[in-house]
């Protein structure tokens, strides 16, 4: 069965520092992979997605993610974090099929220190 | 611009009440989804619909039902609300397999 693991429940970084959020997935075929961000009290906003092709994917707000098939990972990175990046981040894998449900990780909450 | 709207941002209901959560999308998407989100559990799929009048159970359908009479509208129904259904409910829509799911702002439901 498909699954997504985000090993870090909560991460704190200083403003201006680099960020890497980890995501590992279990899926039998080439997956569709997504990162979403959720600000407090809000819905989810898509940061970036990987379907095929270049394994380094650029997203909005200066985020990028790299698909590594050998490690079953899709880690999210940002070179310099801003205070406004404080939010919860969800990794998701497309479950396949014509409807293509998403399987979500449990999320990583990011706090940013001034 | 893509838009998914949910009828209420906050809702307070009593145990045993019938509760309707409405979701509308303006993108002519085929697929619509209802999730609930709880701290430490992430998003869990309740039901989804891939066409008008069609529905499929997700991972946690117990205590819920859905209705999709029109393509743009997908309703989640709590037949008899219970306190363990206090949660954040998120609606989403997408066109097809591999496409991006777009989410509404969520409805925070409190059942007393």
mmCIF file of C-alpha atoms in Angstrom:
data_model
loop_
_atom_site.group_PDB
_atom_site.id
_atom_site.type_symbol
_atom_site.label_atom_id
_atom_site.label_comp_id
_atom_site.label_asym_id
_atom_site.label_seq_id
_atom_site.Cartn_x
_atom_site.Cartn_y
_atom_site.Cartn_z
ATOM 1 C CA UNK A 1 0.000 0.000 0.000
ATOM 2 C CA UNK A 2 1.104 3.533 -0.641
ATOM 3 C CA UNK A 3 2.358 5.540 2.302
ATOM 4 C CA UNK A 4 4.178 8.759 3.062
ATOM 5 C CA UNK A 5 6.465 9.368 6.014
ATOM 6 C CA UNK A 6 7.543 12.756 7.256
ATOM 7 C CA UNK A 7 9.992 11.882 10.024
ATOM 8 C CA UNK A 8 10.095 15.318 11.619
ATOM 9 C CA UNK A 9 6.998 16.441 13.477
ATOM 10 C CA UNK A 10 8.366 19.861 14.366
ATOM 11 C CA UNK A 11 11.405 21.782 13.153
ATOM 12 C CA UNK A 12 12.699 25.155 14.307
ATOM 13 C CA UNK A 13 15.132 27.168 12.207
ATOM 14 C CA UNK A 14 16.501 30.671 12.447
ATOM 15 C CA UNK A 15 15.410 33.250 9.938
ATOM 16 C CA UNK A 16 17.883 33.306 7.070
ATOM 17 C CA UNK A 17 19.022 29.740 7.670
ATOM 18 C CA UNK A 18 18.562 26.971 5.137
ATOM 19 C CA UNK A 19 15.766 24.439 5.445
ATOM 20 C CA UNK A 20 15.266 20.844 4.467
ATOM 21 C CA UNK A 21 12.061 18.953 5.216
ATOM 22 C CA UNK A 22 12.190 15.226 4.704
ATOM 23 C CA UNK A 23 9.666 13.049 2.940
ATOM 24 C CA UNK A 24 9.863 9.338 2.170
ATOM 25 C CA UNK A 25 7.231 7.474 0.232
ATOM 26 C CA UNK A 26 6.262 3.936 -0.530
ATOM 27 C CA UNK A 27 4.786 3.381 -3.963
ATOM 28 C CA UNK A 28 5.102 0.623 -6.535
ATOM 29 C CA UNK A 29 5.425 2.715 -9.675
ATOM 30 C CA UNK A 30 6.695 6.159 -10.586
ATOM 31 C CA UNK A 31 4.800 8.380 -8.207
ATOM 32 C CA UNK A 32 3.200 11.735 -8.515
ATOM 33 C CA UNK A 33 4.632 13.737 -5.608
ATOM 34 C CA UNK A 34 3.443 16.956 -4.052
ATOM 35 C CA UNK A 35 4.349 19.394 -1.316
ATOM 36 C CA UNK A 36 1.627 21.532 0.211
ATOM 37 C CA UNK A 37 1.838 24.271 2.827
ATOM 38 C CA UNK A 38 -0.845 25.177 5.339
ATOM 39 C CA UNK A 39 -0.808 28.433 7.281
ATOM 40 C CA UNK A 40 -2.700 28.443 10.588
ATOM 41 C CA UNK A 41 -6.455 28.183 10.084
ATOM 42 C CA UNK A 42 -6.127 27.957 6.319
ATOM 43 C CA UNK A 43 -6.530 25.356 3.616
ATOM 44 C CA UNK A 44 -3.624 23.748 1.791
ATOM 45 C CA UNK A 45 -1.679 25.547 -0.905
ATOM 46 C CA UNK A 46 0.413 23.697 -3.470
ATOM 47 C CA UNK A 47 4.113 24.518 -3.282
ATOM 48 C CA UNK A 48 5.345 22.221 -6.027
ATOM 49 C CA UNK A 49 4.796 18.889 -7.701
ATOM 50 C CA UNK A 50 6.733 16.197 -9.486
ATOM 51 C CA UNK A 51 5.239 14.097 -12.246
ATOM 52 C CA UNK A 52 8.191 13.139 -14.449
ATOM 53 C CA UNK A 53 11.320 14.545 -16.059
ATOM 54 C CA UNK A 54 13.789 16.715 -14.223
ATOM 55 C CA UNK A 55 14.156 15.405 -10.679
ATOM 56 C CA UNK A 56 14.788 18.870 -9.240
ATOM 57 C CA UNK A 57 11.519 20.747 -9.117
ATOM 58 C CA UNK A 58 11.096 24.446 -8.492
ATOM 59 C CA UNK A 59 8.072 25.767 -6.697
ATOM 60 C CA UNK A 60 6.568 28.940 -5.376
ATOM 61 C CA UNK A 61 8.010 31.087 -2.576
ATOM 62 C CA UNK A 62 11.580 30.005 -3.356
ATOM 63 C CA UNK A 63 11.074 26.324 -2.501
ATOM 64 C CA UNK A 64 12.497 23.398 -4.416
ATOM 65 C CA UNK A 65 12.363 19.636 -4.000
ATOM 66 C CA UNK A 66 14.425 16.784 -5.346
ATOM 67 C CA UNK A 67 13.024 13.405 -6.306
ATOM 68 C CA UNK A 68 15.441 10.572 -5.528
ATOM 69 C CA UNK A 69 14.070 7.267 -6.714
ATOM 70 C CA UNK A 70 16.864 5.218 -5.137
ATOM 71 C CA UNK A 71 16.046 6.654 -1.720
ATOM 72 C CA UNK A 72 12.268 6.912 -2.225
ATOM 73 C CA UNK A 73 12.545 10.503 -1.094
ATOM 74 C CA UNK A 74 11.189 13.866 -2.095
ATOM 75 C CA UNK A 75 12.775 16.364 0.281
ATOM 76 C CA UNK A 76 11.767 20.011 0.301
ATOM 77 C CA UNK A 77 14.441 22.695 0.530
ATOM 78 C CA UNK A 78 14.774 26.427 0.793
ATOM 79 C CA UNK A 79 18.130 28.213 0.941
ATOM 80 C CA UNK A 80 17.040 31.057 3.225
ATOM 81 C CA UNK A 81 13.952 30.878 5.412
ATOM 82 C CA UNK A 82 11.730 33.885 6.053
ATOM 83 C CA UNK A 83 9.544 34.373 9.135
ATOM 84 C CA UNK A 84 6.485 34.090 6.884
ATOM 85 C CA UNK A 85 7.453 30.491 6.047
ATOM 86 C CA UNK A 86 6.311 29.378 9.499
ATOM 87 C CA UNK A 87 3.507 26.921 8.724
ATOM 88 C CA UNK A 88 2.794 23.240 8.455
ATOM 89 C CA UNK A 89 4.106 21.360 5.434
ATOM 90 C CA UNK A 90 2.597 18.226 3.964
ATOM 91 C CA UNK A 91 4.124 15.804 1.518
ATOM 92 C CA UNK A 92 1.729 13.712 -0.568
ATOM 93 C CA UNK A 93 1.912 10.929 -3.134
ATOM 94 C CA UNK A 94 -0.634 10.322 -5.877
ATOM 95 C CA UNK A 95 -2.302 6.992 -5.267
ATOM 96 C CA UNK A 96 -2.844 6.244 -8.914
ATOM 97 C CA UNK A 97 -5.979 5.159 -10.683
ATOM 98 C CA UNK A 98 -8.246 7.341 -12.746
ATOM 99 C CA UNK A 99 -9.315 9.323 -9.719
ATOM 100 C CA UNK A 100 -5.823 9.692 -8.308
ATOM 101 C CA UNK A 101 -6.353 10.111 -4.595
ATOM 102 C CA UNK A 102 -3.537 11.627 -2.584
ATOM 103 C CA UNK A 103 -1.925 9.926 0.377
ATOM 104 C CA UNK A 104 -0.623 12.529 2.803
ATOM 105 C CA UNK A 105 2.139 12.445 5.354
ATOM 106 C CA UNK A 106 1.309 13.608 8.847
ATOM 107 C CA UNK A 107 2.979 16.937 8.334
ATOM 108 C CA UNK A 108 5.977 18.866 9.628
ATOM 109 C CA UNK A 109 5.394 22.040 11.567
ATOM 110 C CA UNK A 110 8.003 24.696 10.875
ATOM 111 C CA UNK A 111 8.775 27.407 13.409
ATOM 112 C CA UNK A 112 11.090 30.287 12.510
ATOM 113 C CA UNK A 113 13.208 32.049 15.144
ATOM 114 C CA UNK A 114 13.969 35.748 14.647
ATOM 115 C CA UNK B 1 -8.109 31.800 -10.743
ATOM 116 C CA UNK B 2 -8.842 28.422 -9.231
ATOM 117 C CA UNK B 3 -11.408 28.492 -6.457
ATOM 118 C CA UNK B 4 -12.812 25.984 -3.992
ATOM 119 C CA UNK B 5 -15.196 27.434 -1.444
ATOM 120 C CA UNK B 6 -16.670 25.902 1.676
ATOM 121 C CA UNK B 7 -19.920 27.143 3.126
ATOM 122 C CA UNK B 8 -18.691 27.821 6.649
ATOM 123 C CA UNK B 9 -15.321 28.510 8.238
ATOM 124 C CA UNK B 10 -16.516 27.669 11.745
ATOM 125 C CA UNK B 11 -19.470 25.596 12.875
ATOM 126 C CA UNK B 12 -20.749 24.601 16.305
ATOM 127 C CA UNK B 13 -23.296 21.798 16.538
ATOM 128 C CA UNK B 14 -24.877 19.624 19.212
ATOM 129 C CA UNK B 15 -24.467 15.882 19.525
ATOM 130 C CA UNK B 16 -27.089 14.100 17.442
ATOM 131 C CA UNK B 17 -27.678 16.965 15.016
ATOM 132 C CA UNK B 18 -27.563 16.405 11.286
ATOM 133 C CA UNK B 19 -24.781 18.509 9.815
ATOM 134 C CA UNK B 20 -24.237 19.579 6.212
ATOM 135 C CA UNK B 21 -20.897 20.820 4.956
ATOM 136 C CA UNK B 22 -20.998 22.285 1.474
ATOM 137 C CA UNK B 23 -18.189 22.614 -1.035
ATOM 138 C CA UNK B 24 -18.291 24.331 -4.408
ATOM 139 C CA UNK B 25 -15.601 24.466 -7.095
ATOM 140 C CA UNK B 26 -15.594 26.674 -10.152
ATOM 141 C CA UNK B 27 -13.058 24.781 -12.269
ATOM 142 C CA UNK B 28 -15.359 22.181 -13.843
ATOM 143 C CA UNK B 29 -13.327 19.452 -12.158
ATOM 144 C CA UNK B 30 -14.450 15.844 -12.363
ATOM 145 C CA UNK B 31 -13.110 14.744 -8.980
ATOM 146 C CA UNK B 32 -13.950 16.090 -5.554
ATOM 147 C CA UNK B 33 -12.786 14.998 -2.130
ATOM 148 C CA UNK B 34 -13.568 15.385 1.552
ATOM 149 C CA UNK B 35 -10.811 15.059 4.138
ATOM 150 C CA UNK B 36 -10.677 15.508 7.841
ATOM 151 C CA UNK B 37 -7.574 16.856 9.494
ATOM 152 C CA UNK B 38 -6.607 16.161 13.080
ATOM 153 C CA UNK B 39 -3.405 17.093 14.906
ATOM 154 C CA UNK B 40 -0.753 14.411 14.528
ATOM 155 C CA UNK B 41 -2.854 12.408 12.072
ATOM 156 C CA UNK B 42 -2.527 14.560 8.972
ATOM 157 C CA UNK B 43 -5.269 14.449 6.354
ATOM 158 C CA UNK B 44 -7.483 11.411 6.073
ATOM 159 C CA UNK B 45 -9.811 10.820 3.159
ATOM 160 C CA UNK B 46 -13.478 10.442 4.058
ATOM 161 C CA UNK B 47 -15.169 10.196 0.656
ATOM 162 C CA UNK B 48 -14.499 11.188 -2.894
ATOM 163 C CA UNK B 49 -16.545 11.552 -6.041
ATOM 164 C CA UNK B 50 -15.356 11.138 -9.607
ATOM 165 C CA UNK B 51 -18.571 12.163 -11.311
ATOM 166 C CA UNK B 52 -22.022 13.495 -10.602
ATOM 167 C CA UNK B 53 -23.981 11.079 -8.420
ATOM 168 C CA UNK B 54 -20.919 8.851 -8.076
ATOM 169 C CA UNK B 55 -19.105 8.374 -4.792
ATOM 170 C CA UNK B 56 -16.451 6.171 -3.290
ATOM 171 C CA UNK B 57 -15.520 5.561 0.324
ATOM 172 C CA UNK B 58 -12.186 6.752 1.510
ATOM 173 C CA UNK B 59 -10.270 5.589 4.546
ATOM 174 C CA UNK B 60 -12.673 6.764 7.263
ATOM 175 C CA UNK B 61 -16.246 6.889 5.899
ATOM 176 C CA UNK B 62 -18.012 5.694 9.050
ATOM 177 C CA UNK B 63 -20.495 8.230 10.351
ATOM 178 C CA UNK B 64 -20.459 10.254 7.135
ATOM 179 C CA UNK B 65 -22.282 10.332 3.844
ATOM 180 C CA UNK B 66 -21.937 12.513 0.769
ATOM 181 C CA UNK B 67 -24.009 13.927 -2.040
ATOM 182 C CA UNK B 68 -23.038 15.151 -5.462
ATOM 183 C CA UNK B 69 -26.084 16.228 -7.440
ATOM 184 C CA UNK B 70 -24.230 18.788 -9.543
ATOM 185 C CA UNK B 71 -20.690 18.697 -10.861
ATOM 186 C CA UNK B 72 -19.559 21.780 -9.004
ATOM 187 C CA UNK B 73 -20.991 20.890 -5.580
ATOM 188 C CA UNK B 74 -20.006 18.144 -3.152
ATOM 189 C CA UNK B 75 -21.685 17.911 0.227
ATOM 190 C CA UNK B 76 -20.537 16.072 3.316
ATOM 191 C CA UNK B 77 -23.262 14.960 5.691
ATOM 192 C CA UNK B 78 -22.917 13.940 9.303
ATOM 193 C CA UNK B 79 -26.122 12.021 9.892
ATOM 194 C CA UNK B 80 -25.910 12.261 13.679
ATOM 195 C CA UNK B 81 -22.985 14.337 14.854
ATOM 196 C CA UNK B 82 -20.828 12.999 17.637
ATOM 197 C CA UNK B 83 -18.082 14.639 19.677
ATOM 198 C CA UNK B 84 -15.426 12.521 17.978
ATOM 199 C CA UNK B 85 -16.304 14.238 14.724
ATOM 200 C CA UNK B 86 -14.969 17.533 16.040
ATOM 201 C CA UNK B 87 -12.300 18.304 13.482
ATOM 202 C CA UNK B 88 -11.156 20.421 10.575
ATOM 203 C CA UNK B 89 -12.839 19.398 7.321
ATOM 204 C CA UNK B 90 -11.173 20.131 4.013
ATOM 205 C CA UNK B 91 -12.699 19.870 0.576
ATOM 206 C CA UNK B 92 -10.598 19.514 -2.565
ATOM 207 C CA UNK B 93 -11.100 19.094 -6.289
ATOM 208 C CA UNK B 94 -8.996 18.024 -9.242
ATOM 209 C CA UNK B 95 -9.475 17.298 -12.899
ATOM 210 C CA UNK B 96 -7.858 13.906 -13.346
ATOM 211 C CA UNK B 97 -5.159 11.471 -12.365
ATOM 212 C CA UNK B 98 -1.884 13.167 -11.558
ATOM 213 C CA UNK B 99 -3.412 16.614 -11.614
ATOM 214 C CA UNK B 100 -3.105 19.044 -8.740
ATOM 215 C CA UNK B 101 -5.694 18.920 -5.980
ATOM 216 C CA UNK B 102 -6.978 22.349 -5.032
ATOM 217 C CA UNK B 103 -8.195 22.837 -1.508
ATOM 218 C CA UNK B 104 -10.833 24.976 0.097
ATOM 219 C CA UNK B 105 -10.111 27.001 3.254
ATOM 220 C CA UNK B 106 -11.572 24.370 5.552
ATOM 221 C CA UNK B 107 -14.451 24.195 8.007
ATOM 222 C CA UNK B 108 -13.618 23.852 11.666
ATOM 223 C CA UNK B 109 -16.457 21.870 13.248
ATOM 224 C CA UNK B 110 -17.022 21.662 16.965
ATOM 225 C CA UNK B 111 -19.575 19.127 18.202
ATOM 226 C CA UNK B 112 -20.709 19.692 21.780
#
